[in-house]
Amino acid sequence: MARKVRVLVAKPGLDGHDRGAKVVANALKDAGMEIIYTGLHQTPEMIAESAVQEDVDVVGLSILSGAHMTMFPRVMELMKEKGAEHIVIFGGGIIPAEDVEKLEKIGVARIFGPGTDTGDIVKFIRERFPEE
Amino acid sequence: MRERPSIESLLELFADGKVSAAARLITILEDGGKDAERVLDSIFQRTGNAYRIGFTGPPGAGKSSLLNRVTAKFRAKDHRVGIIAIDPTSPFTGGAFLGDRIRMQAHSEDPDVFVRSLASRGSLGGISNCTDEVVDLMDAFGKDLVLIETVGVGQSELEISEKAHTVVVVLVPESGDGIQAMKAGLMEIGDIFVMNKADHEDAEGAAREIQDTLRLKDIPEGEWEPKVVLTSAREETGIDDLIDVIEEHRRHLDEGGRFANMRKKILRSRVRNALMDRMERRLRASDKVRELLEQRMESVYRGEMSPYMVVRELEELVSIQ
């Protein structure tokens, strides 16, 4: 059987705006991927452990609270600790351009801002994990 | 980006208790094929210790929330818990939205709880085709209880009854009246029926109707009589009762060799299913079969041969003594 791309979609931190995360999760599902959705109020520890247990290829994090400079680095660090640094991490939400640069420097693969076409996110994942 | 460590090194890490290795081995099992068989071959000797409890029922009955509560109780009793949560794969796109874990995140940092979401991937029985293998892996990983949550089922997705030692059917007051409860299928496979959402005003009446219907069943002396339990995953009530009944069922199976027989039956059906699967795949892959089939189909189209005449001829071609 062909390998399926597995993607964890989660919302770290305290903001309760999960519309964006759901739109992205739905688009990826419709593109034939398996989405593990863990929803709101996730700690970096929950996210990293879930990503490991679920053996996902990709983690998508949506943050609109402004806590991105705390959340992303912590998740990256925990992934490394758990031996899961192979997992591709991308993000979305309200993230200023200068922070995007910093995040990409520490290994976040891509930040998708407001107004992103979901097709671009599908393409971003497919480029890394072509359908077999 | 897809390279993964060799199976040997994953198996070594797995033996050392590394969660990431166990998780990657599950992916290999899900993908099937020769690699999956190699993994299973090498872990199988370490299996046989886990007790399997299936949770099934209609979508939205509260299976995941209930599992979350049940897991907390089992952890308090020092069980090491594996959870397999299955959600449906889209037959249209092949994608899946696996959302059971959302209710169980309270356990995500507990090293003695391992949750894995599986997509049903084309299986129509309410579970995934690799459920047995994933249970084995969790078993070999040291989980002594494996809880399996099926997709939200209708009346006839009953495969869980061939996989679990105890089957819990989770219903809600809206699931239907006593007439629904008399129908074949789902209502026949439960060892325990949970009326969840007991905080709902109709819950007690609904539980009574289920109980009344179950009494109509002719159960041989000494055999298990299905029990009905009222729970509320939200209000956290009835969960202890449910645990008690599950343990009672387990003790019942332990008596008189019932459990040993059940285990044999489960293994036997696994071998049979795997064999059928393999045979079907070999038939599909055989050029000889395909050629003959294509030739003969012309005769069938013209009405000169009946479908069974072709089948008999093909049967001879693949003859099994």
Coordinates of C-alpha atoms in Angstrom, one line a residue:
Chain A
M1 CA 0.0 0.0 0.0
A2 CA 1.2 3.5 -0.8
R3 CA 2.4 5.6 2.1
K4 CA 0.1 8.3 3.3
V5 CA 1.3 11.6 4.4
R6 CA 0.4 12.2 8.0
V7 CA 0.1 15.7 9.3
L8 CA -0.6 16.9 12.9
V9 CA -2.5 20.1 13.1
A10 CA -2.6 21.8 16.5
K11 CA -3.0 25.1 18.2
P12 CA -0.5 25.8 20.8
G13 CA -1.2 28.3 23.6
L14 CA -4.2 30.1 24.7
D15 CA -5.9 31.8 21.8
G16 CA -9.2 30.2 20.9
H17 CA -9.3 31.0 17.2
D18 CA -9.2 27.6 15.5
R19 CA -11.0 28.6 12.2
G20 CA -7.7 28.8 10.3
A21 CA -6.4 25.5 11.7
K22 CA -9.6 23.8 10.7
V23 CA -9.6 25.3 7.2
V24 CA -6.0 24.0 6.6
A25 CA -6.8 20.6 8.1
N26 CA -9.8 20.2 5.9
A27 CA -7.9 21.3 2.8
L28 CA -5.1 18.8 3.5
K29 CA -7.7 16.0 4.2
D30 CA -9.3 16.8 0.8
A31 CA -5.9 16.5 -0.8
G32 CA -5.7 12.9 0.4
M33 CA -3.6 13.3 3.6
E34 CA -4.3 11.9 7.0
I35 CA -4.7 14.7 9.5
I36 CA -4.4 14.2 13.2
Y37 CA -6.2 17.2 14.7
T38 CA -5.5 17.9 18.4
G39 CA -7.2 21.2 18.5
L40 CA -7.0 24.1 21.0
H41 CA -4.8 24.9 24.0
Q42 CA -2.0 22.5 23.3
T43 CA 1.3 22.7 25.2
P44 CA 4.5 22.2 23.3
E45 CA 5.0 19.0 25.2
M46 CA 1.6 17.7 24.1
I47 CA 2.3 18.6 20.5
A48 CA 5.8 17.0 20.4
E49 CA 4.7 13.8 22.1
S50 CA 1.6 13.5 19.9
A51 CA 3.7 14.0 16.8
V52 CA 6.1 11.3 17.9
Q53 CA 3.3 8.8 18.8
E54 CA 1.5 9.4 15.6
D55 CA 4.7 9.3 13.5
V56 CA 3.6 12.2 11.4
D57 CA 5.7 13.6 8.6
V58 CA 4.6 17.2 9.1
V59 CA 3.3 19.3 12.0
G60 CA 1.3 22.5 11.3
L61 CA 0.9 25.0 14.1
S62 CA -1.5 27.9 14.1
I63 CA -0.8 30.7 16.5
L64 CA -2.7 34.0 16.6
S65 CA -1.8 35.0 20.1
G66 CA 1.6 36.5 19.6
A67 CA 3.3 33.7 21.5
H68 CA 5.0 32.3 18.4
M69 CA 8.5 33.2 19.5
T70 CA 8.0 31.1 22.6
M71 CA 6.0 28.2 21.1
F72 CA 7.9 27.4 17.9
P73 CA 11.4 27.2 19.5
R74 CA 10.1 25.1 22.4
V75 CA 8.3 22.6 20.0
M76 CA 11.5 22.4 17.9
E77 CA 13.6 21.8 21.0
L78 CA 11.3 19.0 22.2
M79 CA 11.2 17.3 18.8
K80 CA 14.9 17.2 18.8
E81 CA 14.9 15.7 22.4
K82 CA 12.5 13.0 21.3
G83 CA 14.5 12.1 18.2
A84 CA 11.9 13.5 15.9
E85 CA 13.9 16.3 14.2
H86 CA 13.0 14.7 10.8
I87 CA 9.5 16.0 11.1
V88 CA 8.8 19.1 9.0
I89 CA 7.2 22.0 10.9
F90 CA 5.2 24.8 9.3
G91 CA 3.1 27.5 10.9
G92 CA 0.4 29.9 10.2
G93 CA -1.2 32.9 11.9
I94 CA -0.4 36.5 12.6
I95 CA 3.3 36.6 12.6
P96 CA 5.4 39.7 11.8
A97 CA 7.9 39.5 8.9
E98 CA 11.0 39.9 11.1
D99 CA 9.8 37.0 13.3
V100 CA 9.1 34.8 10.2
E101 CA 12.8 35.2 9.3
K102 CA 13.9 34.3 12.7
L103 CA 11.7 31.2 12.9
E104 CA 12.8 30.0 9.5
K105 CA 16.4 30.4 10.7
I106 CA 15.8 28.0 13.6
G107 CA 14.3 25.4 11.3
V108 CA 10.6 26.1 10.8
A109 CA 10.1 25.2 7.2
R110 CA 7.6 27.8 6.3
I111 CA 5.2 30.3 7.8
F112 CA 1.9 30.9 5.9
G113 CA 0.4 34.3 6.7
P114 CA -3.2 35.4 6.4
G115 CA -4.7 35.2 2.9
T116 CA -2.7 32.1 2.0
D117 CA -4.2 29.9 -0.7
T118 CA -4.7 26.4 0.9
G119 CA -3.5 25.0 -2.4
D120 CA -0.1 26.5 -1.6
I121 CA 0.1 24.6 1.6
V122 CA -0.9 21.4 -0.1
K123 CA 1.9 22.0 -2.7
F124 CA 4.4 22.8 0.0
I125 CA 3.8 19.4 1.6
R126 CA 3.5 17.5 -1.7
E127 CA 6.9 18.9 -2.8
R128 CA 8.5 17.3 0.2
F129 CA 6.4 14.1 0.3
P130 CA 5.3 13.2 -3.2
E131 CA 2.5 10.7 -3.5
E132 CA 3.9 7.2 -4.1
Chain B
M1 CA 12.8 13.3 3.4
R2 CA 11.2 9.9 3.6
E3 CA 14.2 7.8 4.5
R4 CA 13.7 6.1 7.8
P5 CA 16.1 4.1 9.9
S6 CA 16.5 0.4 9.0
I7 CA 13.9 -2.0 10.5
E8 CA 16.7 -3.7 12.5
S9 CA 17.7 -0.5 14.2
L10 CA 14.0 0.4 14.8
L11 CA 13.4 -3.0 16.4
E12 CA 16.4 -2.5 18.7
L13 CA 15.2 0.9 19.8
F14 CA 11.7 -0.6 20.2
A15 CA 13.1 -3.3 22.5
D16 CA 14.7 -0.5 24.5
G17 CA 11.3 1.1 25.0
K18 CA 11.7 4.0 22.6
V19 CA 8.3 5.5 21.8
S20 CA 9.5 7.0 18.5
A21 CA 10.6 3.6 17.3
A22 CA 7.3 2.0 18.3
A23 CA 5.5 4.7 16.4
R24 CA 7.5 4.3 13.3
L25 CA 7.1 0.5 13.4
I26 CA 3.3 1.1 13.5
T27 CA 3.6 3.1 10.3
I28 CA 5.4 0.2 8.7
L29 CA 2.6 -2.1 9.8
E30 CA 0.0 0.2 8.4
D31 CA 1.7 0.4 5.1
G32 CA 1.7 -3.4 4.9
G33 CA 3.8 -5.6 2.6
K34 CA 7.0 -7.4 3.3
D35 CA 8.4 -4.9 5.8
A36 CA 5.2 -5.2 7.8
E37 CA 5.5 -8.9 7.9
R38 CA 9.2 -8.7 9.0
V39 CA 8.2 -6.5 11.9
L40 CA 5.4 -8.7 12.9
D41 CA 7.5 -11.9 12.6
S42 CA 10.1 -10.5 15.0
I43 CA 7.7 -9.1 17.6
F44 CA 5.1 -11.8 17.7
Q45 CA 6.8 -13.9 20.3
R46 CA 6.6 -11.0 22.8
T47 CA 2.8 -10.7 22.4
G48 CA -0.1 -12.4 24.2
N49 CA -0.1 -10.3 27.4
A50 CA -2.4 -7.5 26.5
Y51 CA -6.1 -7.6 27.2
R52 CA -8.1 -5.9 24.4
I53 CA -11.2 -3.9 25.0
G54 CA -13.2 -2.6 22.0
F55 CA -15.3 0.5 22.2
T56 CA -17.9 0.8 19.4
G57 CA -21.1 2.7 18.7
P58 CA -22.6 5.4 16.6
P59 CA -20.7 8.7 15.8
G60 CA -21.0 11.3 18.5
A61 CA -22.0 8.8 21.2
G62 CA -19.0 10.0 23.2
K63 CA -16.6 7.0 22.7
S64 CA -13.4 9.1 22.8
S65 CA -14.5 11.1 25.8
L66 CA -15.5 7.9 27.6
L67 CA -12.1 6.3 26.7
N68 CA -10.4 9.3 28.1
R69 CA -12.2 8.8 31.5
V70 CA -11.7 5.0 31.4
T71 CA -8.0 5.5 30.7
A72 CA -7.6 7.7 33.8
K73 CA -9.1 5.0 35.9
F74 CA -7.0 2.2 34.4
R75 CA -3.9 4.3 35.0
A76 CA -4.9 4.7 38.6
K77 CA -4.8 0.9 38.8
D78 CA -1.3 0.9 37.3
H79 CA -2.3 -0.5 34.0
R80 CA -0.1 0.5 31.0
V81 CA -2.5 1.5 28.4
G82 CA -2.4 1.5 24.6
I83 CA -5.1 3.2 22.7
I84 CA -5.9 2.7 19.0
A85 CA -8.4 5.3 17.8
I86 CA -9.8 4.7 14.3
D87 CA -11.6 7.2 12.1
P88 CA -12.8 6.8 8.6
T89 CA -10.8 7.3 5.4
S90 CA -12.6 9.3 2.7
P91 CA -13.5 6.9 -0.1
F92 CA -13.4 9.9 -2.4
T93 CA -10.0 11.5 -1.7
G94 CA -8.2 8.9 0.5
G95 CA -7.8 11.6 3.1
A96 CA -8.8 11.3 6.7
F97 CA -9.5 13.6 9.6
L98 CA -8.4 11.9 12.8
G99 CA -10.0 13.7 15.6
D100 CA -10.3 11.3 18.5
R101 CA -7.0 12.3 20.1
I102 CA -8.4 15.7 20.9
R103 CA -10.4 14.2 23.7
M104 CA -7.5 12.3 25.1
Q105 CA -4.8 14.9 25.2
A106 CA -4.9 14.9 29.0
H107 CA -2.8 11.7 28.8
S108 CA -0.4 12.8 26.2
E109 CA 2.4 13.4 28.6
D110 CA 1.9 10.1 30.5
P111 CA 4.6 7.7 29.3
D112 CA 2.4 4.8 30.2
V113 CA -0.3 5.8 27.7
F114 CA 0.4 5.4 24.0
V115 CA -2.3 6.8 21.7
R116 CA -2.3 6.1 18.0
S117 CA -4.8 7.3 15.5
L118 CA -5.5 5.1 12.5
A119 CA -7.4 5.8 9.4
S120 CA -9.7 3.0 8.3
R121 CA -8.1 3.0 4.8
G122 CA -10.8 1.3 2.8
S123 CA -11.8 -1.3 5.5
L124 CA -15.5 -1.4 5.9
G125 CA -15.8 -3.2 9.2
G126 CA -15.4 -0.2 11.4
I127 CA -11.7 -0.7 12.1
S128 CA -8.5 -0.6 10.1
N129 CA -7.1 -3.7 8.4
C130 CA -3.9 -3.5 10.4
T131 CA -5.7 -3.2 13.8
D132 CA -4.5 -6.7 14.9
E133 CA -0.9 -5.9 14.0
V134 CA -1.0 -2.5 15.8
V135 CA -2.4 -4.2 18.9
D136 CA 0.4 -6.7 18.7
L137 CA 3.0 -4.0 18.6
M138 CA 1.5 -2.2 21.6
D139 CA 1.3 -5.6 23.4
A140 CA 5.0 -6.3 22.7
F141 CA 5.8 -2.8 23.8
G142 CA 4.5 -3.7 27.3
K143 CA 1.0 -2.3 27.2
D144 CA -1.1 -4.7 29.2
L145 CA -4.4 -3.1 28.2
V146 CA -5.2 -2.1 24.6
L147 CA -8.3 0.0 24.1
I148 CA -9.6 0.0 20.5
E149 CA -12.0 2.7 19.5
T150 CA -13.8 1.9 16.2
V151 CA -15.0 4.5 13.7
G152 CA -18.5 5.7 14.5
V153 CA -20.6 2.7 13.3
G154 CA -24.0 2.0 12.1
Q155 CA -25.6 -1.4 12.5
S156 CA -23.3 -3.7 10.7
E157 CA -19.7 -2.7 11.1
L158 CA -18.9 -5.5 13.5
E159 CA -15.3 -6.5 13.0
I160 CA -14.3 -5.3 16.4
S161 CA -16.2 -8.4 17.8
E162 CA -13.4 -10.6 16.2
K163 CA -10.6 -8.5 17.7
A164 CA -11.5 -7.6 21.3
H165 CA -11.9 -9.7 24.4
T166 CA -14.5 -7.4 25.8
V167 CA -16.7 -5.4 23.5
V168 CA -18.3 -2.2 24.9
V169 CA -21.1 -0.7 22.8
V170 CA -21.5 2.9 23.6
L171 CA -25.0 4.3 23.0
V172 CA -26.8 7.6 23.8
P173 CA -30.5 8.2 24.6
E174 CA -31.0 9.3 21.0
S175 CA -29.7 6.0 19.6
G176 CA -33.2 4.6 19.3
D177 CA -35.9 2.7 21.1
G178 CA -36.3 -0.9 22.1
I179 CA -37.2 -1.8 18.5
Q180 CA -33.8 -0.6 17.3
A181 CA -32.3 -2.6 20.1
M182 CA -33.9 -5.8 18.9
K183 CA -32.3 -5.5 15.4
A184 CA -29.4 -7.8 14.4
G185 CA -25.9 -6.5 14.2
L186 CA -24.5 -4.0 16.7
M187 CA -26.8 -4.9 19.5
E188 CA -25.6 -8.5 19.3
I189 CA -21.9 -7.9 19.8
G190 CA -21.8 -6.0 23.1
D191 CA -20.7 -7.7 26.3
I192 CA -21.4 -4.4 27.9
F193 CA -23.8 -1.6 26.7
V194 CA -23.0 1.8 27.9
M195 CA -25.7 4.4 27.9
N196 CA -23.6 7.5 27.8
K197 CA -24.7 11.1 28.4
A198 CA -26.5 9.9 31.4
D199 CA -27.0 13.5 32.4
H200 CA -29.6 13.6 29.6
E201 CA -33.2 13.3 31.0
D202 CA -34.1 10.3 28.7
A203 CA -31.0 8.3 29.6
E204 CA -32.5 6.1 32.3
G205 CA -35.5 5.2 30.3
A206 CA -33.3 4.3 27.3
A207 CA -31.1 2.2 29.4
R208 CA -34.1 0.3 30.7
E209 CA -35.3 -0.4 27.2
I210 CA -31.9 -1.8 26.2
Q211 CA -32.0 -3.9 29.4
D212 CA -35.5 -5.2 28.6
T213 CA -34.5 -6.2 25.1
L214 CA -31.4 -7.9 26.2
R215 CA -33.5 -10.0 28.6
L216 CA -35.3 -11.5 25.6
K217 CA -32.0 -13.1 24.6
D218 CA -31.7 -16.8 25.3
I219 CA -28.4 -17.1 27.1
P220 CA -27.2 -20.5 28.0
E221 CA -26.7 -21.2 31.8
G222 CA -23.4 -19.9 33.0
E223 CA -22.7 -17.7 30.0
W224 CA -22.2 -14.0 30.1
E225 CA -25.3 -11.9 30.3
P226 CA -24.7 -8.5 28.7
K227 CA -24.8 -5.7 31.2
V228 CA -26.0 -2.1 30.8
V229 CA -24.2 0.7 32.5
L230 CA -25.1 4.4 32.7
T231 CA -22.2 6.8 32.3
S232 CA -21.6 10.4 31.7
A233 CA -18.2 11.2 30.4
R234 CA -18.8 14.8 30.9
E235 CA -20.0 14.6 34.5
E236 CA -17.6 11.8 35.2
T237 CA -20.3 9.5 36.6
G238 CA -20.7 5.8 36.2
I239 CA -17.1 5.3 35.1
D240 CA -16.2 3.2 38.1
D241 CA -19.2 1.1 37.4
L242 CA -18.1 0.6 33.9
I243 CA -14.6 -0.4 35.0
D244 CA -16.1 -2.9 37.5
V245 CA -18.2 -4.5 34.8
I246 CA -15.3 -4.7 32.4
E247 CA -13.3 -6.5 35.1
E248 CA -16.2 -8.7 35.9
H249 CA -16.4 -9.7 32.2
R250 CA -12.7 -10.4 32.2
R251 CA -13.0 -12.6 35.2
H252 CA -15.8 -14.4 33.5
L253 CA -13.6 -15.1 30.5
D254 CA -10.8 -16.4 32.8
E255 CA -13.1 -19.1 34.2
G256 CA -13.2 -22.5 32.5
G257 CA -10.7 -21.7 29.8
R258 CA -13.0 -19.3 28.0
F259 CA -10.3 -16.8 27.5
A260 CA -7.8 -19.4 26.1
N261 CA -10.5 -20.5 23.6
M262 CA -11.3 -17.0 22.6
R263 CA -7.6 -16.3 22.0
K264 CA -7.3 -19.3 19.8
K265 CA -10.4 -18.3 17.9
I266 CA -9.0 -14.8 17.3
L267 CA -5.6 -16.2 16.1
R268 CA -7.3 -18.7 13.9
S269 CA -9.4 -16.1 12.2
R270 CA -6.3 -14.0 11.7
V271 CA -4.4 -16.7 10.0
R272 CA -7.4 -17.4 7.8
N273 CA -8.0 -13.8 6.9
A274 CA -4.3 -13.3 6.1
L275 CA -4.3 -16.4 3.9
M276 CA -7.4 -15.3 2.0
D277 CA -5.8 -11.9 1.6
R278 CA -2.6 -13.3 0.3
M279 CA -4.4 -15.7 -2.1
E280 CA -6.5 -12.8 -3.5
R281 CA -3.5 -10.7 -4.0
R282 CA -1.7 -13.6 -5.8
L283 CA -4.6 -14.2 -8.0
R284 CA -4.8 -10.6 -8.9
A285 CA -1.1 -10.4 -9.6
S286 CA -1.0 -13.6 -11.8
D287 CA -0.5 -12.9 -15.5
K288 CA -1.8 -16.4 -16.4
V289 CA -5.0 -15.9 -14.5
R290 CA -5.5 -12.5 -16.1
E291 CA -4.9 -13.7 -19.6
L292 CA -7.2 -16.6 -19.3
L293 CA -9.8 -14.4 -17.7
E294 CA -9.6 -11.9 -20.5
Q295 CA -9.9 -14.5 -23.1
R296 CA -12.9 -16.2 -21.5
M297 CA -14.7 -13.0 -20.8
E298 CA -15.3 -12.6 -24.5
S299 CA -17.3 -15.9 -24.4
V300 CA -19.2 -14.7 -21.4
Y301 CA -20.1 -11.4 -23.1
R302 CA -21.4 -13.4 -26.1
G303 CA -23.4 -15.7 -23.8
E304 CA -21.5 -18.8 -24.7
M305 CA -20.1 -19.4 -21.3
S306 CA -21.6 -18.9 -17.9
P307 CA -19.6 -17.0 -15.2
Y308 CA -19.2 -20.3 -13.3
M309 CA -17.7 -22.1 -16.3
V310 CA -14.9 -19.6 -16.4
V311 CA -14.5 -19.8 -12.6
R312 CA -14.1 -23.6 -12.9
E313 CA -11.5 -23.3 -15.5
L314 CA -9.6 -20.7 -13.5
E315 CA -9.8 -22.9 -10.5
E316 CA -8.1 -25.7 -12.3
L317 CA -5.3 -23.3 -13.3
V318 CA -4.5 -22.4 -9.7
S319 CA -5.4 -25.8 -8.3
I320 CA -4.7 -26.1 -4.6
Q321 CA -4.5 -29.6 -3.2

